[in-house]
Short mmCIF file of C-alpha atoms in Angstrom, two decimals:
data_model
loop_
_atom_site.label_atom_id
_atom_site.label_comp_id
_atom_site.label_asym_id
_atom_site.label_seq_id
_atom_site.Cartn_x
_atom_site.Cartn_y
_atom_site.Cartn_z
CA MET W 1 -0.01 -0.01 0.06
CA SER W 2 1.33 3.51 -0.90
CA PRO W 3 2.13 5.86 1.91
CA ALA W 4 -0.49 8.38 2.83
CA THR W 5 0.29 12.01 2.19
CA ILE W 6 -0.71 14.82 4.54
CA PRO W 7 -1.96 17.82 2.48
CA ALA W 8 0.29 20.89 2.59
CA HIS W 9 -2.68 23.09 3.87
CA ARG W 10 -2.40 21.18 7.25
CA VAL W 11 1.01 22.50 7.93
CA GLU W 12 0.77 25.78 10.01
CA ILE W 13 3.26 28.22 11.45
CA ALA W 14 3.39 27.73 15.18
CA VAL W 15 6.16 30.16 16.01
CA ALA W 16 7.70 32.74 13.55
CA SER W 17 11.09 32.27 15.11
CA ALA W 18 13.23 32.64 11.89
CA ASP W 19 15.94 30.39 13.40
CA ILE W 20 19.26 29.82 11.65
CA LEU W 21 19.24 26.17 12.74
CA GLY W 22 16.22 25.37 14.83
CA GLU W 23 16.49 21.92 16.61
CA THR W 24 15.44 19.52 19.38
CA PRO W 25 11.95 20.54 20.18
CA LEU W 26 10.64 19.08 23.43
CA TRP W 27 7.13 19.42 24.88
CA CYS W 28 7.18 20.04 28.72
CA ASP W 29 4.03 18.57 30.34
CA ARG W 30 4.72 20.60 33.55
CA SER W 31 5.00 24.12 31.96
CA ARG W 32 2.79 23.21 29.00
CA LYS W 33 5.28 24.82 26.69
CA LEU W 34 7.28 23.86 23.79
CA TRP W 35 11.02 24.28 24.12
CA TRP W 36 13.59 24.28 21.35
CA ILE W 37 16.91 25.80 20.45
CA ASP W 38 18.60 27.67 17.65
CA VAL W 39 22.00 25.94 17.41
CA ASP W 40 23.94 28.55 15.54
CA GLY W 41 22.00 31.41 17.15
CA ARG W 42 22.77 30.06 20.56
CA LEU W 43 19.23 30.61 21.60
CA HIS W 44 17.13 28.65 24.12
CA GLN W 45 13.38 29.19 23.37
CA SER W 46 9.98 28.42 24.59
CA PHE W 47 6.45 28.84 23.38
CA ASP W 48 3.18 28.84 25.29
CA PRO W 49 0.22 27.94 23.01
CA ALA W 50 -2.19 29.08 25.58
CA THR W 51 -0.93 32.65 25.60
CA GLY W 52 1.09 32.92 22.45
CA ALA W 53 4.18 33.95 24.54
CA HIS W 54 7.50 33.31 22.87
CA HIS W 55 10.54 33.51 25.18
CA VAL W 56 14.10 33.74 23.88
CA ALA W 57 17.26 33.34 26.08
CA SER W 58 20.90 33.79 24.61
CA ARG W 59 23.44 31.30 25.80
CA ASP W 60 27.20 31.68 26.17
CA CYS W 61 28.75 29.11 23.74
CA GLN W 62 29.81 28.61 20.11
CA PHE W 63 27.11 26.04 19.39
CA LEU W 64 24.05 25.10 21.46
CA GLY W 65 23.79 21.61 20.31
CA SER W 66 20.70 20.16 21.97
CA GLN W 67 18.67 20.13 25.23
CA ALA W 68 16.78 17.87 27.65
CA LEU W 69 14.18 18.21 30.39
CA THR W 70 15.14 17.14 33.84
CA ALA W 71 13.42 15.48 36.78
CA ASP W 72 13.96 18.63 39.00
CA GLY W 73 12.47 21.01 36.43
CA SER W 74 15.75 22.51 35.28
CA HIS W 75 17.11 22.27 31.71
CA LEU W 76 20.03 20.34 30.46
CA LEU W 77 21.87 22.14 27.57
CA ALA W 78 24.56 20.83 25.41
CA ARG W 79 27.00 23.70 24.87
CA ASP W 80 29.87 22.89 22.49
CA LEU W 81 31.37 19.74 24.10
CA ARG W 82 29.99 20.20 27.68
CA LEU W 83 26.63 19.73 29.42
CA THR W 84 25.28 22.37 31.68
CA ARG W 85 22.20 22.28 33.95
CA GLY W 86 20.16 25.13 35.29
CA SER W 87 16.85 26.84 35.31
CA CYS W 88 15.70 28.53 32.07
CA GLU W 89 16.39 31.96 33.69
CA ASP W 90 19.86 31.01 34.99
CA VAL W 91 22.47 32.87 33.02
CA SER W 92 25.27 30.88 34.71
CA PRO W 93 24.15 27.26 35.00
CA GLY W 94 26.42 24.73 36.56
CA GLN W 95 28.49 22.35 34.47
CA LEU W 96 27.45 18.77 34.74
CA CYS W 97 30.35 17.33 32.66
CA GLU W 98 32.56 17.62 29.67
CA VAL W 99 31.55 14.81 27.33
CA GLU W 100 34.45 14.92 24.94
CA HIS W 101 37.61 16.96 24.36
CA GLY W 102 40.46 17.34 21.92
CA LEU W 103 38.54 17.07 18.66
CA ASP W 104 37.04 19.59 16.23
CA ASN W 105 33.55 18.30 17.27
CA ARG W 106 30.43 19.58 19.04
CA LEU W 107 27.53 17.87 20.85
CA ASN W 108 24.46 17.32 18.73
CA ASP W 109 21.35 15.26 19.05
CA GLY W 110 20.45 13.61 22.26
CA ARG W 111 17.41 11.99 24.06
CA VAL W 112 16.78 10.72 27.62
CA ASP W 113 15.75 7.10 28.13
CA ALA W 114 13.07 5.71 30.61
CA ARG W 115 15.71 5.42 33.38
CA GLY W 116 16.77 9.08 33.19
CA ARG W 117 20.04 8.59 31.26
CA LEU W 118 20.95 10.90 28.35
CA TRP W 119 22.12 9.38 25.14
CA ILE W 120 23.92 11.99 23.15
CA GLY W 121 26.38 12.13 20.30
CA THR W 122 28.96 14.41 18.84
CA MET W 123 29.39 15.54 15.26
CA ASP W 124 32.33 16.71 13.11
CA ASN W 125 32.27 20.53 12.69
CA GLN W 126 33.53 19.97 9.07
CA LEU W 127 30.61 17.61 8.33
CA HIS W 128 32.64 14.99 6.64
CA ARG W 129 35.18 13.27 9.12
CA PRO W 130 34.13 10.30 11.30
CA ASN W 131 35.22 12.07 14.42
CA GLY W 132 32.03 11.74 16.40
CA SER W 133 30.87 9.27 19.00
CA LEU W 134 27.68 8.21 20.91
CA TYR W 135 27.80 8.73 24.71
CA ARG W 136 25.57 7.69 27.61
CA VAL W 137 25.45 10.16 30.52
CA THR W 138 24.02 9.37 33.93
CA GLY W 139 22.32 11.82 36.32
CA ASP W 140 25.51 12.28 38.26
CA GLY W 141 27.54 13.22 35.20
CA GLN W 142 29.26 9.89 34.57
CA VAL W 143 30.09 9.59 30.81
CA ALA W 144 30.39 6.20 28.98
CA ARG W 145 31.50 6.12 25.29
CA ILE W 146 29.25 3.66 23.36
CA PHE W 147 30.76 3.64 19.91
CA GLY W 148 32.66 5.98 17.56
CA ASP W 149 33.06 6.40 13.73
CA VAL W 150 30.27 8.87 13.53
CA ILE W 151 30.11 11.94 11.25
CA VAL W 152 26.82 13.68 12.49
CA THR W 153 24.76 12.21 15.28
CA ASN W 154 21.03 12.50 14.93
CA GLY W 155 17.70 10.79 15.16
CA ILE W 156 18.13 9.30 18.65
CA ALA W 157 14.80 7.76 19.78
CA PHE W 158 13.49 4.83 21.87
CA SER W 159 10.51 2.65 21.01
CA PRO W 160 7.52 2.80 23.38
CA ASP W 161 8.28 -0.55 24.88
CA ASN W 162 11.81 0.43 25.58
CA ARG W 163 13.23 -2.42 23.51
CA THR W 164 14.55 -0.61 20.48
CA PHE W 165 17.04 2.18 20.13
CA TYR W 166 17.24 4.19 16.91
CA PHE W 167 20.26 6.15 15.85
CA THR W 168 20.97 8.15 12.62
CA ASP W 169 24.19 9.46 11.07
CA THR W 170 22.91 12.20 8.81
CA ARG W 171 26.19 12.42 6.74
CA ARG W 172 26.21 8.55 6.27
CA TYR W 173 22.61 8.90 5.18
CA CYS W 174 21.42 5.95 7.31
CA THR W 175 19.32 5.14 10.39
CA TRP W 176 20.15 2.04 12.38
CA MET W 177 18.14 0.17 15.06
CA PHE W 178 19.54 -1.73 18.08
CA ASP W 179 18.17 -4.06 20.76
CA PHE W 180 17.95 -1.97 23.99
CA ASP W 181 18.15 -3.15 27.57
CA VAL W 182 16.56 -0.37 29.46
CA ASP W 183 17.55 -1.74 32.89
CA ASP W 184 21.25 -2.10 32.09
CA GLY W 185 21.52 0.80 29.55
CA VAL W 186 23.04 -1.53 26.88
CA ILE W 187 22.45 -1.49 23.19
CA ARG W 188 23.29 -4.40 20.91
CA ASN W 189 22.51 -6.09 17.63
CA ARG W 190 23.01 -3.06 15.29
CA ARG W 191 21.22 -3.38 11.84
CA LEU W 192 20.12 -0.94 9.20
CA PHE W 193 16.65 0.47 9.49
CA ALA W 194 16.69 2.93 6.67
CA ASP W 195 19.43 3.38 4.05
CA TYR W 196 19.75 6.48 1.86
CA SER W 197 23.40 6.18 1.03
CA ASP W 198 22.72 5.90 -2.69
CA SER W 199 20.48 8.93 -2.97
CA LYS W 200 22.45 10.93 -0.39
CA GLU W 201 19.16 11.96 1.37
CA ARG W 202 19.77 13.33 4.86
CA PRO W 203 17.62 11.91 7.65
CA ASP W 204 17.77 14.31 10.66
CA GLY W 205 15.87 14.46 13.97
CA ALA W 206 13.36 11.86 15.00
CA CYS W 207 10.67 11.09 17.50
CA VAL W 208 8.32 8.10 18.21
CA ASP W 209 4.58 8.07 18.60
CA ALA W 210 2.51 5.88 20.95
CA ALA W 211 2.03 3.21 18.27
CA GLY W 212 5.79 2.77 17.81
CA GLY W 213 6.05 4.85 14.59
CA LEU W 214 9.32 6.69 13.93
CA TRP W 215 8.83 10.25 12.60
CA THR W 216 11.93 11.59 10.86
CA ALA W 217 12.64 15.02 9.35
CA PHE W 218 14.71 15.15 6.09
CA PHE W 219 17.14 18.02 6.07
CA SER W 220 17.50 19.39 2.46
CA GLY W 221 14.64 17.03 1.68
CA GLY W 222 11.60 19.05 2.41
CA ARG W 223 9.53 16.37 4.06
CA VAL W 224 8.74 14.45 7.23
CA VAL W 225 7.97 10.81 7.11
CA ARG W 226 6.62 8.14 9.40
CA TYR W 227 8.11 4.63 9.50
CA ARG W 228 6.32 1.65 10.83
CA PRO W 229 8.41 -0.53 13.23
CA ASP W 230 9.16 -2.79 10.23
CA GLY W 231 10.84 0.05 8.52
CA GLN W 232 8.14 0.79 5.87
CA ILE W 233 7.07 4.35 5.28
CA ASP W 234 3.30 4.85 5.83
CA THR W 235 2.96 8.54 6.04
CA ILE W 236 4.63 11.43 4.23
CA ILE W 237 4.24 15.19 5.16
CA PRO W 238 5.63 17.57 2.42
CA MET W 239 6.91 20.62 4.22
CA PRO W 240 6.89 24.23 2.87
CA VAL W 241 10.62 24.49 3.65
CA THR W 242 13.64 22.85 2.30
CA ASN W 243 15.25 22.14 5.78
CA PRO W 244 13.07 20.60 8.37
CA THR W 245 15.38 19.51 11.25
CA CYS W 246 13.61 17.74 14.16
CA LEU W 247 10.18 17.10 15.58
CA CYS W 248 8.19 16.30 18.71
CA PHE W 249 4.63 15.74 19.75
CA GLY W 250 3.07 18.44 22.09
CA GLY W 251 0.02 20.20 23.04
CA SER W 252 -2.15 19.20 26.03
CA ASP W 253 -3.17 15.98 24.38
CA LEU W 254 0.26 15.27 22.66
CA LYS W 255 -1.39 15.22 19.23
CA THR W 256 0.20 18.25 17.62
CA LEU W 257 3.43 17.40 15.72
CA TYR W 258 5.90 20.38 16.05
CA VAL W 259 8.66 20.55 13.46
CA THR W 260 11.74 22.84 13.79
CA THR W 261 13.32 24.13 10.61
CA ALA W 262 16.43 26.07 9.39
CA ARG W 263 17.46 28.98 7.21
CA LYS W 264 21.02 27.74 7.21
CA PHE W 265 22.50 26.92 3.74
CA LEU W 266 19.65 28.76 1.94
CA ASP W 267 20.53 31.54 -0.41
CA GLN W 268 18.55 34.78 -0.68
CA ARG W 269 16.57 33.41 -3.59
CA GLN W 270 15.56 30.27 -1.73
CA LEU W 271 14.75 32.46 1.38
CA SER W 272 12.43 34.61 -0.70
CA ILE W 273 10.35 31.67 -1.79
CA GLU W 274 10.37 29.94 1.61
CA PRO W 275 9.06 32.56 4.01
CA GLN W 276 8.47 29.83 6.72
CA ALA W 277 12.15 28.68 6.69
CA GLY W 278 13.46 28.71 10.28
CA HIS W 279 9.99 28.86 11.79
CA VAL W 280 8.45 26.22 14.07
CA LEU W 281 5.78 24.57 12.17
CA ALA W 282 2.79 22.38 13.36
CA ILE W 283 0.46 19.71 12.09
CA HIS W 284 -2.39 18.75 14.32
CA GLY W 285 -3.93 15.34 14.69
CA VAL W 286 -1.53 13.09 12.77
CA ALA W 287 -0.69 10.74 15.66
CA GLN W 288 -0.64 10.19 19.43
CA GLY W 289 2.53 11.29 21.07
CA LEU W 290 4.27 10.23 24.28
CA PRO W 291 5.48 12.28 27.26
CA GLU W 292 9.32 13.08 27.10
CA HIS W 293 11.49 11.17 29.62
CA ARG W 294 13.42 13.50 32.09
CA PHE W 295 17.14 13.33 32.83
CA GLY W 296 18.31 12.31 36.28
#
């Protein structure tokens, strides 16, 4: 059966943020806000759908790679190669740990598992060298390197039953799946889930829905897709922008798919015909999401 296509008119602008490189949207069920970052703009942002309030805070770093919610209500931010922890108003948060050092890398995509551990990877700042690695970080800041030979870490996600771990290397154009032991925090049995190495399409950020579907944004590909657990695509959402980056489910019922996007790498001609580029977009009612796990 052919994949279903969501019509373009269902894609709305949620926040006209004009991010250089919007990334890692997360819905906080406590504040009932959407949180996301602008990697190159070094901005930590929130949006309250109930009031329309959009809050923007600048952070001191070269790259603000990703973020995570925490059990105590603070925010974990990936700044260059270190993780810091503090409230959203805290201009001088405490450093949790330095994940990596000595390489021309930065922290990129990450996600918290059901036991409160952060799985986060690094990426090559030149976008072509396999300098990056995947790491597991515990609540007390202990760092374990899981594997290397990564160009650009992305698409980290866990299946709803906590038995499958997904990992994407955007510049290898592939997504893999692993068996996941949630109690021991171990992944094994790596195998290909989706392979775009021939077409050089770029799978980017991802999230899962309550039925186990993996939603993936395609950077430079202008679309979002849903994979069934068997790897078959069953839904395609054409986007009004070239560079969707990452996505999450939010709203009070977790039925709104929020998609961050980027202006980066677009020239003035492309920007003139893509006025939504860099904005946070939303599609309502496409699937049922799950609450985000919290670090610590």
